[in-house]
Coordinates of C-alpha atoms in Angstrom, one line a residue:
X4 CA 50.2 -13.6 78.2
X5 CA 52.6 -11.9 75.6
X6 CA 51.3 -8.5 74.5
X7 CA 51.3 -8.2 70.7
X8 CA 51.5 -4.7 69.2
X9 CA 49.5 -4.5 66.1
X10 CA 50.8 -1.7 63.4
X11 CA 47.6 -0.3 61.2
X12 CA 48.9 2.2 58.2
X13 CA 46.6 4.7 57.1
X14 CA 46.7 5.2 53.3
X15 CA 45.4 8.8 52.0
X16 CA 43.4 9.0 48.8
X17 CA 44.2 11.2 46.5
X18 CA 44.0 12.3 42.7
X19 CA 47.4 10.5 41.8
X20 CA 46.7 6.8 43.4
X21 CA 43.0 6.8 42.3
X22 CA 42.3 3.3 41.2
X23 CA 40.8 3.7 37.5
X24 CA 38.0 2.0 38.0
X25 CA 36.9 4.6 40.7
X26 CA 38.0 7.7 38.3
X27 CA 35.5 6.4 35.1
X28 CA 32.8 5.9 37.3
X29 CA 31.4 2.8 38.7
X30 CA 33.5 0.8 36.2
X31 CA 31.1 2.3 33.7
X32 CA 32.4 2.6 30.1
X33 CA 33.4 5.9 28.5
X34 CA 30.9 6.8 25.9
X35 CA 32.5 6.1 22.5
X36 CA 30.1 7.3 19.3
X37 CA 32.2 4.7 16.8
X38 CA 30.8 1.5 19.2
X39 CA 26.9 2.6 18.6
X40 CA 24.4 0.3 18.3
X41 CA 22.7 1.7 15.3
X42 CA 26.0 1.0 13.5
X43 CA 25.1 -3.1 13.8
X44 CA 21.9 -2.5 12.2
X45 CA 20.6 -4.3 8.8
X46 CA 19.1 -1.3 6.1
X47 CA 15.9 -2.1 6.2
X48 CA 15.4 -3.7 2.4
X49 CA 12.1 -2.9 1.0
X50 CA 10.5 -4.8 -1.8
X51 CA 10.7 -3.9 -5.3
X52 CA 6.9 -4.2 -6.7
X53 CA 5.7 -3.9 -10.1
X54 CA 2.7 -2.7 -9.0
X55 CA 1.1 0.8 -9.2
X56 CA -1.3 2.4 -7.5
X57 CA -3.5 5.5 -7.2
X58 CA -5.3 6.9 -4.3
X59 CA -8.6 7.9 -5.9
X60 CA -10.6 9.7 -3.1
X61 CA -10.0 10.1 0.6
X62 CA -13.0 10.9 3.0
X63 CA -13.5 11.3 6.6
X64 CA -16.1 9.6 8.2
X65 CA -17.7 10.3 11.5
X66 CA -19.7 7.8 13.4
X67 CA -22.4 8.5 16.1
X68 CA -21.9 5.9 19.3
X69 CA -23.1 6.6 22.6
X70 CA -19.7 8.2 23.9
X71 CA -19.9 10.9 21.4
X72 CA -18.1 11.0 17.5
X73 CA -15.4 8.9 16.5
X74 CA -13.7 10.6 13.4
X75 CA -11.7 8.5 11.2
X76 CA -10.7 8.2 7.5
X77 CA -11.6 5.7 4.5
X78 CA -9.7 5.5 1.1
X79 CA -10.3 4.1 -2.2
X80 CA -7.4 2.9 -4.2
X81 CA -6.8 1.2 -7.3
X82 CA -4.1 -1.1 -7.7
X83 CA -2.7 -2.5 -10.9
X84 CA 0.2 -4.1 -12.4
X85 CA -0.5 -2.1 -16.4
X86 CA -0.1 -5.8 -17.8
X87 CA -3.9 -6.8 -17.6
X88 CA -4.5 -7.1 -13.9
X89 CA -6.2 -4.6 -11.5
X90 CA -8.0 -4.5 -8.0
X91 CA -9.7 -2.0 -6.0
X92 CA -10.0 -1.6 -2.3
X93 CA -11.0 0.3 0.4
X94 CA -10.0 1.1 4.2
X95 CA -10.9 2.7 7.1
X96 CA -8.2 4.0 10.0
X97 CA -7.6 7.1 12.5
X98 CA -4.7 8.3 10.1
X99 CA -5.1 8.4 6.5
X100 CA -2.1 7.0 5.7
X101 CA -2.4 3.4 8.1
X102 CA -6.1 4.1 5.7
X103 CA -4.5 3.9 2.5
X104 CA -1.9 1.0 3.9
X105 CA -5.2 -1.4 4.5
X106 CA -6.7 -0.4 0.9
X107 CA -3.7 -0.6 -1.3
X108 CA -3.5 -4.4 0.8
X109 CA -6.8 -5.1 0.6
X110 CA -6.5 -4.4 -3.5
X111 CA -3.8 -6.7 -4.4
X112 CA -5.9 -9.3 -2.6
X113 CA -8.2 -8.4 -5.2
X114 CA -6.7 -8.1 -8.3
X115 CA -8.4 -9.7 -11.6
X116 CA -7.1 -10.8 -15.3
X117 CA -8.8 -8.3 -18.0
X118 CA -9.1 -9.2 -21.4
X119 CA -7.7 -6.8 -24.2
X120 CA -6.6 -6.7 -27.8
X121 CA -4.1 -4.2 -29.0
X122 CA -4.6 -1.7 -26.1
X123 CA -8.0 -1.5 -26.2
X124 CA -11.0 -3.9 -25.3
X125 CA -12.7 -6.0 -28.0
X126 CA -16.1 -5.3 -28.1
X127 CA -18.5 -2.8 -26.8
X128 CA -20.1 -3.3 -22.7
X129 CA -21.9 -1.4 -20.4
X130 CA -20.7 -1.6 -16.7
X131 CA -23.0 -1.0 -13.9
X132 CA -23.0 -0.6 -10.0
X133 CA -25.5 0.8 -8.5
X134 CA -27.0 4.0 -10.1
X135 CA -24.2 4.1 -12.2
X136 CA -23.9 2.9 -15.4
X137 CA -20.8 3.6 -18.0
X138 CA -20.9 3.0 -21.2
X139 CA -16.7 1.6 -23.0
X140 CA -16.1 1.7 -26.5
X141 CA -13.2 0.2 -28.2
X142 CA -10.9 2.9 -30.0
X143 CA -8.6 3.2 -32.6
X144 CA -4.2 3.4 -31.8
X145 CA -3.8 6.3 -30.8
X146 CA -7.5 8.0 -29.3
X147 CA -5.6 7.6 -26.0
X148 CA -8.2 7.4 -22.6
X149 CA -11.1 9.4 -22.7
X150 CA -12.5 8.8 -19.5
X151 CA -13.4 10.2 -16.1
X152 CA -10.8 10.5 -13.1
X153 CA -12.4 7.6 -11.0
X154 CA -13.2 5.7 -14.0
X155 CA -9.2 6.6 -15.4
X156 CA -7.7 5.2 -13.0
X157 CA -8.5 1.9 -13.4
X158 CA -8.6 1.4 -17.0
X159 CA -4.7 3.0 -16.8
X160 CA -3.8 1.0 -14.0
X161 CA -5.4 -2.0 -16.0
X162 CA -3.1 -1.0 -19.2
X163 CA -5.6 0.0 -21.7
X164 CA -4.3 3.0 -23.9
X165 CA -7.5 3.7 -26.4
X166 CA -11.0 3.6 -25.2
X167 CA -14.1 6.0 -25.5
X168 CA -16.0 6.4 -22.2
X169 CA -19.2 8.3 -21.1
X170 CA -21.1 7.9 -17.4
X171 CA -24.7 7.7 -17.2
X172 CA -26.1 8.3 -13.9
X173 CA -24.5 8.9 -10.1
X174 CA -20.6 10.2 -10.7
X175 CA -19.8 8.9 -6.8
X176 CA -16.5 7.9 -7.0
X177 CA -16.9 4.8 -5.5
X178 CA -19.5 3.7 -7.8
X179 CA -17.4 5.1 -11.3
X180 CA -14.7 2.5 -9.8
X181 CA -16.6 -0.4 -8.9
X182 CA -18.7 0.1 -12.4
X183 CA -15.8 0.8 -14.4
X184 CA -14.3 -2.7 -13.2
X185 CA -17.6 -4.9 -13.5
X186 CA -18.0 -3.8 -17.0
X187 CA -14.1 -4.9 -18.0
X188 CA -14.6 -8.0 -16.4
X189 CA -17.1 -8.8 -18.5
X190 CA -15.7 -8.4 -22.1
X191 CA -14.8 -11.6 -23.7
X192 CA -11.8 -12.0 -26.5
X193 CA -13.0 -14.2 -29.8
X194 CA -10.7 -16.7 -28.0
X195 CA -12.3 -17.1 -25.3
X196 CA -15.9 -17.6 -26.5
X197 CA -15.0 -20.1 -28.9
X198 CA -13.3 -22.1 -26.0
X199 CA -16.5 -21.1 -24.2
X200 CA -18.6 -22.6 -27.1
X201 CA -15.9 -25.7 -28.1
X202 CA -15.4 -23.9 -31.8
X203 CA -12.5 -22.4 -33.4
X204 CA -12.4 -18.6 -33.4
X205 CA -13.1 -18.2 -37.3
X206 CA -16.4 -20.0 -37.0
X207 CA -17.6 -16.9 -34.6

């Protein structure tokens, strides 16, 4: 048999004939700030209400269970749009401010038509809740809202701008509210008793 020679070359590595792919890395891509991903993000659009709202008292709570205490929060707000609608709510969460997120939903869930004339309510009524009882009177252009802060807020928020006020009984905040809105719900325009009754308004 023929003897065959077989000729090996040995190549030696260095920094001039580095392959490139070797000198980045792993083929890994040079870090470039201009090819971020937050650059291919969408602004976040947020939606343009006409809704207001007020945060009208903020309490922690602490419940008893057999582990020991749980502390969390609970919020009242008032939500209202200033045109004749208004809602109230109220939430419970271990931050205040997931707390007021659940009220302020939980009030535009809730929000009611209340009747006015010129700013100000048509007759005289007598809300209640509770112990709480508050007496509205209609007013004059120009008296402005002389009320309480709890009960304030939701005759602003509803978009009455003259009415007389006074509270008779417990001023808890939660009951002010919640009287304050049972006694606007139940005022009545001339309008709508005469279509109540089937007569014409001037016959009232």
């Amino acid at each position: 048999m023929e003897n065959v020679e077989v000729k090996t070359e040995e190549t030696v590595v260095t920094a001039e004939n580095l392959p490139e792919t070797a000198s980045k890395g792993r083929g890994k891509k040079p870090f470039n700030k201009d090819n971020r991903k937050n650059n291919d993000r969408k602004p976040i659009r947020r939606e343009e209400s006409d809704m207001d709202k007020k945060v009208v008292s903020v309490r922690r709570v602490t419940k008893v269970v057999k582990g020991g205490r749980t502390l969390r929060f609970s919020a009242l707000v008032v939500v209202g749009d200033k045109k004749g609608k208004v809602g109230i709510g109220m939430g419970k969460a271990k931050e205040v401010s997931q707390a007021i997120e659940k009220a302020t939903t939980i009030a535009k869930k809730n929000m009611k038509p209340i009747s006015m004339v010129n700013g100000t309510i048509p007759h005289e009524v007598n809300g209640k809740f509770s112990t709480t009882n508050i007496l509205m009177l209609p007013a004059k252009t120009g008296t402005g809202v002389i009320a309480g802060g709890a009960a304030r807020s939701v005759i602003e928020l509803a978009g009455i701008t003259d009415i007389v006020t006074k509270i008779h009984g417990s001023t808890n905040k939660i009951n002010c509210v919640q009287a304050t809105l049972n006694g606007l719900l139940s005022v009545k325009t001339k309008e709508e008793i005469a279509a109540r009754r089937g007569k014409n308004p001037d016959e009232i």
